[in-house]
Amino acid sequence: SQTIHQWPATLVQPVGSPLSLECTVEGTSNPNLYWYRQAAGRGLQLLFYSVGIGQISSEVPQNLSASRPQDRQFILSSKKLLLSDSGFYLCAWSGGRYGYTFGSGTRLTVV
Amino acid sequence: DQQVKQNSPSLSVQEGRISILNCDYTNSMFDYFLWYKKYPAEGPTFLISISSIKDKNEDGRFTVFLNKSAKHLSLHIVPSQPGDSAVYFCAALAHFGNEKLTFGTGTRLTIIP
């Protein structure tokens, strides 16, 4: 069966520090992968999606970037975090009747 | 441009009664709709879906209704249980578009014991 792993679960980082969140998928090949963010009081905002290795599409201009170095690995990064980057970050892959399957999320607090 | 809207940010319902969550969309290319349930500090989980060729889909206590002419769908939960307290997201997909899910802003449902 397909599973998606996302880590870390929580992260507190100072303003200006770098960020790296990792997501891996098991049990499927060539998945479409997505990074979403849920800011306080807001809905789910699509940040990046990828249809294959090295293929990244950005949905909104921001302080973040994404990379897909391997078929089932998706990384969200920032060189210098801002306070506004705080939020709940979700990785997802698409396939099957359930639309998307989400990871358990990372709570990022920038202080 | 919010293509999927959930105009009620929160809803409180007595245990045992019916919960009705509403969702409106603007993009006529959407042909598949899903509801996700999200607990705090967890990822959303799939709840129920409906294709645009149907107007109703039922799964146990959960029923989704689709009114294409009004571009409106609703999720009915009956009877409501305390474990149903969560944030519910409506999402839409265009199979002949970019196939990315577009989510609404969510409705926080609280079931009162």
PDB file of C-alpha atoms in Angstrom:
ATOM      1  CA  SER A   1       0.000   0.000   0.000  1.00  0.00           C
ATOM      2  CA  GLN A   2       1.015   3.574  -0.549  1.00  0.00           C
ATOM      3  CA  THR A   3       2.294   5.614   2.371  1.00  0.00           C
ATOM      4  CA  ILE A   4       3.627   9.113   2.697  1.00  0.00           C
ATOM      5  CA  HIS A   5       6.124  10.238   5.295  1.00  0.00           C
ATOM      6  CA  GLN A   6       6.759  13.795   6.304  1.00  0.00           C
ATOM      7  CA  TRP A   7       9.175  15.159   8.887  1.00  0.00           C
ATOM      8  CA  PRO A   8       9.794  16.779  11.245  1.00  0.00           C
ATOM      9  CA  ALA A   9       6.404  17.037  12.950  1.00  0.00           C
ATOM     10  CA  THR A  10       7.210  20.348  14.612  1.00  0.00           C
ATOM     11  CA  LEU A  11       9.919  22.909  14.063  1.00  0.00           C
ATOM     12  CA  VAL A  12      10.787  26.227  15.694  1.00  0.00           C
ATOM     13  CA  GLN A  13      13.238  28.304  13.725  1.00  0.00           C
ATOM     14  CA  PRO A  14      14.566  31.856  14.134  1.00  0.00           C
ATOM     15  CA  VAL A  15      13.946  34.490  11.494  1.00  0.00           C
ATOM     16  CA  GLY A  16      16.662  34.399   8.845  1.00  0.00           C
ATOM     17  CA  SER A  17      17.544  30.740   9.364  1.00  0.00           C
ATOM     18  CA  PRO A  18      17.325  28.128   6.577  1.00  0.00           C
ATOM     19  CA  LEU A  19      14.592  25.522   6.230  1.00  0.00           C
ATOM     20  CA  SER A  20      14.411  22.010   4.862  1.00  0.00           C
ATOM     21  CA  LEU A  21      11.302  19.858   5.093  1.00  0.00           C
ATOM     22  CA  GLU A  22      11.328  16.411   3.569  1.00  0.00           C
ATOM     23  CA  CYS A  23       8.587  14.209   2.214  1.00  0.00           C
ATOM     24  CA  THR A  24       8.879  10.679   0.857  1.00  0.00           C
ATOM     25  CA  VAL A  25       6.319   8.385  -0.707  1.00  0.00           C
ATOM     26  CA  GLU A  26       6.345   4.589  -0.669  1.00  0.00           C
ATOM     27  CA  GLY A  27       4.424   2.039  -2.667  1.00  0.00           C
ATOM     28  CA  THR A  28       4.021   3.992  -5.876  1.00  0.00           C
ATOM     29  CA  SER A  29       6.195   5.247  -8.692  1.00  0.00           C
ATOM     30  CA  ASN A  30       6.199   8.570 -10.515  1.00  0.00           C
ATOM     31  CA  PRO A  31       3.628  10.160  -8.223  1.00  0.00           C
ATOM     32  CA  ASN A  32       2.466  13.738  -8.572  1.00  0.00           C
ATOM     33  CA  LEU A  33       3.648  15.471  -5.405  1.00  0.00           C
ATOM     34  CA  TYR A  34       2.415  18.637  -3.738  1.00  0.00           C
ATOM     35  CA  TRP A  35       3.350  21.024  -0.945  1.00  0.00           C
ATOM     36  CA  TYR A  36       0.487  22.858   0.773  1.00  0.00           C
ATOM     37  CA  ARG A  37       0.471  25.365   3.596  1.00  0.00           C
ATOM     38  CA  GLN A  38      -2.294  26.071   6.053  1.00  0.00           C
ATOM     39  CA  ALA A  39      -1.722  29.416   7.729  1.00  0.00           C
ATOM     40  CA  ALA A  40      -3.598  30.345  10.898  1.00  0.00           C
ATOM     41  CA  GLY A  41      -7.277  30.834  10.072  1.00  0.00           C
ATOM     42  CA  ARG A  42      -6.696  30.135   6.411  1.00  0.00           C
ATOM     43  CA  GLY A  43      -7.466  27.284   4.041  1.00  0.00           C
ATOM     44  CA  LEU A  44      -5.060  24.999   2.234  1.00  0.00           C
ATOM     45  CA  GLN A  45      -2.852  26.936  -0.143  1.00  0.00           C
ATOM     46  CA  LEU A  46      -0.975  25.055  -2.850  1.00  0.00           C
ATOM     47  CA  LEU A  47       2.682  26.120  -2.859  1.00  0.00           C
ATOM     48  CA  PHE A  48       4.414  23.751  -5.280  1.00  0.00           C
ATOM     49  CA  TYR A  49       3.660  20.665  -7.287  1.00  0.00           C
ATOM     50  CA  SER A  50       5.833  18.244  -9.206  1.00  0.00           C
ATOM     51  CA  VAL A  51       4.999  15.718 -11.922  1.00  0.00           C
ATOM     52  CA  GLY A  52       8.481  14.205 -12.068  1.00  0.00           C
ATOM     53  CA  ILE A  53      12.138  14.380 -11.022  1.00  0.00           C
ATOM     54  CA  GLY A  54      13.428  17.916 -11.338  1.00  0.00           C
ATOM     55  CA  GLN A  55      10.046  19.237 -12.481  1.00  0.00           C
ATOM     56  CA  ILE A  56       8.711  21.864 -10.104  1.00  0.00           C
ATOM     57  CA  SER A  57       5.850  24.290 -10.609  1.00  0.00           C
ATOM     58  CA  SER A  58       5.341  27.196  -8.249  1.00  0.00           C
ATOM     59  CA  GLU A  59       1.830  28.388  -7.537  1.00  0.00           C
ATOM     60  CA  VAL A  60       2.569  31.542  -5.575  1.00  0.00           C
ATOM     61  CA  PRO A  61       5.632  33.780  -5.386  1.00  0.00           C
ATOM     62  CA  GLN A  62       7.214  33.505  -1.965  1.00  0.00           C
ATOM     63  CA  ASN A  63      10.274  32.961   0.122  1.00  0.00           C
ATOM     64  CA  LEU A  64      10.234  29.200  -0.417  1.00  0.00           C
ATOM     65  CA  SER A  65      11.513  26.762  -3.017  1.00  0.00           C
ATOM     66  CA  ALA A  66      10.993  23.082  -3.723  1.00  0.00           C
ATOM     67  CA  SER A  67      13.079  20.326  -5.225  1.00  0.00           C
ATOM     68  CA  ARG A  68      12.517  16.739  -6.302  1.00  0.00           C
ATOM     69  CA  PRO A  69      15.893  15.009  -6.384  1.00  0.00           C
ATOM     70  CA  GLN A  70      14.399  11.503  -6.558  1.00  0.00           C
ATOM     71  CA  ASP A  71      11.145  10.079  -7.860  1.00  0.00           C
ATOM     72  CA  ARG A  72       9.562   9.690  -4.446  1.00  0.00           C
ATOM     73  CA  GLN A  73      11.245  12.525  -2.564  1.00  0.00           C
ATOM     74  CA  PHE A  74      10.004  16.090  -2.358  1.00  0.00           C
ATOM     75  CA  ILE A  75      11.803  18.795  -0.395  1.00  0.00           C
ATOM     76  CA  LEU A  76      10.614  22.240   0.679  1.00  0.00           C
ATOM     77  CA  SER A  77      13.354  24.754   1.418  1.00  0.00           C
ATOM     78  CA  SER A  78      14.089  28.324   2.305  1.00  0.00           C
ATOM     79  CA  LYS A  79      17.392  30.145   2.532  1.00  0.00           C
ATOM     80  CA  LYS A  80      16.116  32.725   5.044  1.00  0.00           C
ATOM     81  CA  LEU A  81      12.868  32.265   6.912  1.00  0.00           C
ATOM     82  CA  LEU A  82      10.431  35.115   7.511  1.00  0.00           C
ATOM     83  CA  LEU A  83       7.875  35.407  10.291  1.00  0.00           C
ATOM     84  CA  SER A  84       5.146  35.038   7.661  1.00  0.00           C
ATOM     85  CA  ASP A  85       6.458  31.577   6.770  1.00  0.00           C
ATOM     86  CA  SER A  86       4.950  30.201   9.966  1.00  0.00           C
ATOM     87  CA  GLY A  87       2.201  27.690   9.335  1.00  0.00           C
ATOM     88  CA  PHE A  88       1.284  24.056   8.953  1.00  0.00           C
ATOM     89  CA  TYR A  89       2.975  22.485   5.933  1.00  0.00           C
ATOM     90  CA  LEU A  90       1.510  19.453   4.241  1.00  0.00           C
ATOM     91  CA  CYS A  91       2.959  17.160   1.620  1.00  0.00           C
ATOM     92  CA  ALA A  92       0.588  15.158  -0.574  1.00  0.00           C
ATOM     93  CA  TRP A  93       0.585  12.808  -3.502  1.00  0.00           C
ATOM     94  CA  SER A  94      -2.242  12.273  -5.955  1.00  0.00           C
ATOM     95  CA  GLY A  95      -3.716   9.077  -7.264  1.00  0.00           C
ATOM     96  CA  GLY A  96      -6.702   6.816  -6.849  1.00  0.00           C
ATOM     97  CA  ARG A  97     -10.218   7.650  -5.810  1.00  0.00           C
ATOM     98  CA  TYR A  98      -9.200   9.670  -2.799  1.00  0.00           C
ATOM     99  CA  GLY A  99      -7.844  12.591  -4.745  1.00  0.00           C
ATOM    100  CA  TYR A 100      -4.849  13.333  -2.623  1.00  0.00           C
ATOM    101  CA  THR A 101      -3.233  11.466   0.240  1.00  0.00           C
ATOM    102  CA  PHE A 102      -1.650  13.792   2.756  1.00  0.00           C
ATOM    103  CA  GLY A 103       1.251  13.407   5.109  1.00  0.00           C
ATOM    104  CA  SER A 104       0.868  14.158   8.793  1.00  0.00           C
ATOM    105  CA  GLY A 105       2.174  17.704   8.408  1.00  0.00           C
ATOM    106  CA  THR A 106       4.885  19.910   9.905  1.00  0.00           C
ATOM    107  CA  ARG A 107       4.056  22.740  12.276  1.00  0.00           C
ATOM    108  CA  LEU A 108       6.604  25.479  11.563  1.00  0.00           C
ATOM    109  CA  THR A 109       6.926  28.407  13.937  1.00  0.00           C
ATOM    110  CA  VAL A 110       9.300  31.181  12.970  1.00  0.00           C
ATOM    111  CA  VAL A 111      10.359  33.287  15.952  1.00  0.00           C
TER     112      VAL A 111
ATOM    113  CA  ASP B   1      -9.514  34.339  -6.868  1.00  0.00           C
ATOM    114  CA  GLN B   2     -11.142  31.804  -4.553  1.00  0.00           C
ATOM    115  CA  GLN B   3     -12.692  29.241  -6.893  1.00  0.00           C
ATOM    116  CA  VAL B   4     -13.984  27.087  -4.062  1.00  0.00           C
ATOM    117  CA  LYS B   5     -15.667  28.844  -1.167  1.00  0.00           C
ATOM    118  CA  GLN B   6     -16.863  27.713   2.212  1.00  0.00           C
ATOM    119  CA  ASN B   7     -18.631  30.747   3.566  1.00  0.00           C
ATOM    120  CA  SER B   8     -19.159  29.425   7.086  1.00  0.00           C
ATOM    121  CA  PRO B   9     -15.857  29.344   8.972  1.00  0.00           C
ATOM    122  CA  SER B  10     -17.479  27.553  11.892  1.00  0.00           C
ATOM    123  CA  LEU B  11     -20.566  25.561  12.782  1.00  0.00           C
ATOM    124  CA  SER B  12     -21.841  24.141  16.078  1.00  0.00           C
ATOM    125  CA  VAL B  13     -24.346  21.293  16.148  1.00  0.00           C
ATOM    126  CA  GLN B  14     -25.917  19.303  18.962  1.00  0.00           C
ATOM    127  CA  GLU B  15     -24.912  15.655  19.163  1.00  0.00           C
ATOM    128  CA  GLY B  16     -27.416  13.448  17.355  1.00  0.00           C
ATOM    129  CA  ARG B  17     -28.670  16.232  15.089  1.00  0.00           C
ATOM    130  CA  ILE B  18     -27.813  16.793  11.437  1.00  0.00           C
ATOM    131  CA  SER B  19     -24.720  18.774  10.434  1.00  0.00           C
ATOM    132  CA  ILE B  20     -24.852  20.510   7.057  1.00  0.00           C
ATOM    133  CA  LEU B  21     -21.674  21.964   5.600  1.00  0.00           C
ATOM    134  CA  ASN B  22     -21.879  24.033   2.450  1.00  0.00           C
ATOM    135  CA  CYS B  23     -19.516  24.719  -0.407  1.00  0.00           C
ATOM    136  CA  ASP B  24     -19.784  26.861  -3.540  1.00  0.00           C
ATOM    137  CA  TYR B  25     -17.582  26.880  -6.605  1.00  0.00           C
ATOM    138  CA  THR B  26     -17.158  29.157  -9.586  1.00  0.00           C
ATOM    139  CA  ASN B  27     -15.216  27.107 -12.143  1.00  0.00           C
ATOM    140  CA  SER B  28     -17.605  25.216 -14.429  1.00  0.00           C
ATOM    141  CA  MET B  29     -14.737  22.915 -15.493  1.00  0.00           C
ATOM    142  CA  PHE B  30     -14.735  21.204 -12.094  1.00  0.00           C
ATOM    143  CA  ASP B  31     -16.137  17.712 -12.531  1.00  0.00           C
ATOM    144  CA  TYR B  32     -15.185  15.921  -9.329  1.00  0.00           C
ATOM    145  CA  PHE B  33     -15.672  17.060  -5.760  1.00  0.00           C
ATOM    146  CA  LEU B  34     -14.275  15.752  -2.501  1.00  0.00           C
ATOM    147  CA  TRP B  35     -14.650  16.391   1.194  1.00  0.00           C
ATOM    148  CA  TYR B  36     -11.722  16.049   3.560  1.00  0.00           C
ATOM    149  CA  LYS B  37     -11.713  15.999   7.328  1.00  0.00           C
ATOM    150  CA  LYS B  38      -8.834  17.429   9.320  1.00  0.00           C
ATOM    151  CA  TYR B  39      -7.987  17.124  12.985  1.00  0.00           C
ATOM    152  CA  PRO B  40      -5.507  19.580  14.586  1.00  0.00           C
ATOM    153  CA  ALA B  41      -1.851  18.828  13.838  1.00  0.00           C
ATOM    154  CA  GLU B  42      -2.767  16.086  11.353  1.00  0.00           C
ATOM    155  CA  GLY B  43      -3.042  15.909   7.593  1.00  0.00           C
ATOM    156  CA  PRO B  44      -6.509  15.960   5.988  1.00  0.00           C
ATOM    157  CA  THR B  45      -8.110  12.583   5.350  1.00  0.00           C
ATOM    158  CA  PHE B  46     -10.527  11.736   2.584  1.00  0.00           C
ATOM    159  CA  LEU B  47     -14.162  11.524   3.620  1.00  0.00           C
ATOM    160  CA  ILE B  48     -16.442  11.273   0.588  1.00  0.00           C
ATOM    161  CA  SER B  49     -16.543  12.343  -3.045  1.00  0.00           C
ATOM    162  CA  ILE B  50     -18.986  12.887  -5.878  1.00  0.00           C
ATOM    163  CA  SER B  51     -18.688  13.021  -9.630  1.00  0.00           C
ATOM    164  CA  SER B  52     -20.452  15.727 -11.579  1.00  0.00           C
ATOM    165  CA  ILE B  53     -22.594  13.090 -13.301  1.00  0.00           C
ATOM    166  CA  LYS B  54     -24.328  12.421  -9.984  1.00  0.00           C
ATOM    167  CA  ASP B  55     -26.318  14.613  -7.653  1.00  0.00           C
ATOM    168  CA  LYS B  56     -25.988  12.519  -4.506  1.00  0.00           C
ATOM    169  CA  ASN B  57     -23.536  10.099  -2.948  1.00  0.00           C
ATOM    170  CA  GLU B  58     -24.064   8.402   0.367  1.00  0.00           C
ATOM    171  CA  ASP B  59     -21.628   6.577   2.641  1.00  0.00           C
ATOM    172  CA  GLY B  60     -22.948   5.630   6.046  1.00  0.00           C
ATOM    173  CA  ARG B  61     -23.677   8.765   8.054  1.00  0.00           C
ATOM    174  CA  PHE B  62     -22.228  10.990   5.336  1.00  0.00           C
ATOM    175  CA  THR B  63     -24.081  12.208   2.246  1.00  0.00           C
ATOM    176  CA  VAL B  64     -22.849  14.697  -0.307  1.00  0.00           C
ATOM    177  CA  PHE B  65     -25.306  16.554  -2.534  1.00  0.00           C
ATOM    178  CA  LEU B  66     -24.322  18.338  -5.726  1.00  0.00           C
ATOM    179  CA  ASN B  67     -26.370  21.046  -7.454  1.00  0.00           C
ATOM    180  CA  LYS B  68     -24.506  21.779 -10.677  1.00  0.00           C
ATOM    181  CA  SER B  69     -26.800  24.545 -11.861  1.00  0.00           C
ATOM    182  CA  ALA B  70     -26.199  26.427  -8.624  1.00  0.00           C
ATOM    183  CA  LYS B  71     -22.536  25.348  -8.439  1.00  0.00           C
ATOM    184  CA  HIS B  72     -23.170  24.261  -4.891  1.00  0.00           C
ATOM    185  CA  LEU B  73     -22.488  21.163  -2.872  1.00  0.00           C
ATOM    186  CA  SER B  74     -23.223  20.210   0.671  1.00  0.00           C
ATOM    187  CA  LEU B  75     -22.119  17.561   3.130  1.00  0.00           C
ATOM    188  CA  HIS B  76     -24.714  16.134   5.497  1.00  0.00           C
ATOM    189  CA  ILE B  77     -23.686  14.230   8.593  1.00  0.00           C
ATOM    190  CA  VAL B  78     -26.445  12.456  10.457  1.00  0.00           C
ATOM    191  CA  PRO B  79     -26.493  11.716  13.278  1.00  0.00           C
ATOM    192  CA  SER B  80     -23.627  13.956  14.336  1.00  0.00           C
ATOM    193  CA  GLN B  81     -21.172  12.482  16.828  1.00  0.00           C
ATOM    194  CA  PRO B  82     -18.509  14.124  19.046  1.00  0.00           C
ATOM    195  CA  GLY B  83     -15.773  12.512  16.934  1.00  0.00           C
ATOM    196  CA  ASP B  84     -17.042  14.489  13.957  1.00  0.00           C
ATOM    197  CA  SER B  85     -15.634  17.681  15.491  1.00  0.00           C
ATOM    198  CA  ALA B  86     -12.939  18.736  13.034  1.00  0.00           C
ATOM    199  CA  VAL B  87     -12.253  21.110  10.163  1.00  0.00           C
ATOM    200  CA  TYR B  88     -13.910  20.048   6.919  1.00  0.00           C
ATOM    201  CA  PHE B  89     -12.472  21.057   3.565  1.00  0.00           C
ATOM    202  CA  CYS B  90     -14.350  20.983   0.315  1.00  0.00           C
ATOM    203  CA  ALA B  91     -12.169  20.395  -2.764  1.00  0.00           C
ATOM    204  CA  ALA B  92     -12.747  20.359  -6.510  1.00  0.00           C
ATOM    205  CA  LEU B  93     -10.944  18.872  -9.473  1.00  0.00           C
ATOM    206  CA  ALA B  94     -11.090  19.324 -13.240  1.00  0.00           C
ATOM    207  CA  HIS B  95     -10.072  16.024 -14.867  1.00  0.00           C
ATOM    208  CA  PHE B  96      -9.557  17.664 -18.202  1.00  0.00           C
ATOM    209  CA  GLY B  97      -7.710  20.587 -16.704  1.00  0.00           C
ATOM    210  CA  ASN B  98      -4.538  20.501 -14.665  1.00  0.00           C
ATOM    211  CA  GLU B  99      -5.988  17.873 -12.303  1.00  0.00           C
ATOM    212  CA  LYS B 100      -4.898  19.815  -9.244  1.00  0.00           C
ATOM    213  CA  LEU B 101      -7.245  19.913  -6.314  1.00  0.00           C
ATOM    214  CA  THR B 102      -8.535  23.340  -5.370  1.00  0.00           C
ATOM    215  CA  PHE B 103      -9.519  23.564  -1.723  1.00  0.00           C
ATOM    216  CA  GLY B 104     -11.995  25.752   0.083  1.00  0.00           C
ATOM    217  CA  THR B 105     -11.029  27.615   3.235  1.00  0.00           C
ATOM    218  CA  GLY B 106     -12.604  25.046   5.544  1.00  0.00           C
ATOM    219  CA  THR B 107     -15.408  24.937   8.101  1.00  0.00           C
ATOM    220  CA  ARG B 108     -14.714  24.095  11.723  1.00  0.00           C
ATOM    221  CA  LEU B 109     -17.476  21.792  12.957  1.00  0.00           C
ATOM    222  CA  THR B 110     -18.019  21.455  16.694  1.00  0.00           C
ATOM    223  CA  ILE B 111     -20.396  18.803  17.968  1.00  0.00           C
ATOM    224  CA  ILE B 112     -21.873  19.719  21.323  1.00  0.00           C
ATOM    225  CA  PRO B 113     -22.491  16.706  23.604  1.00  0.00           C
TER     226      PRO B 113
END
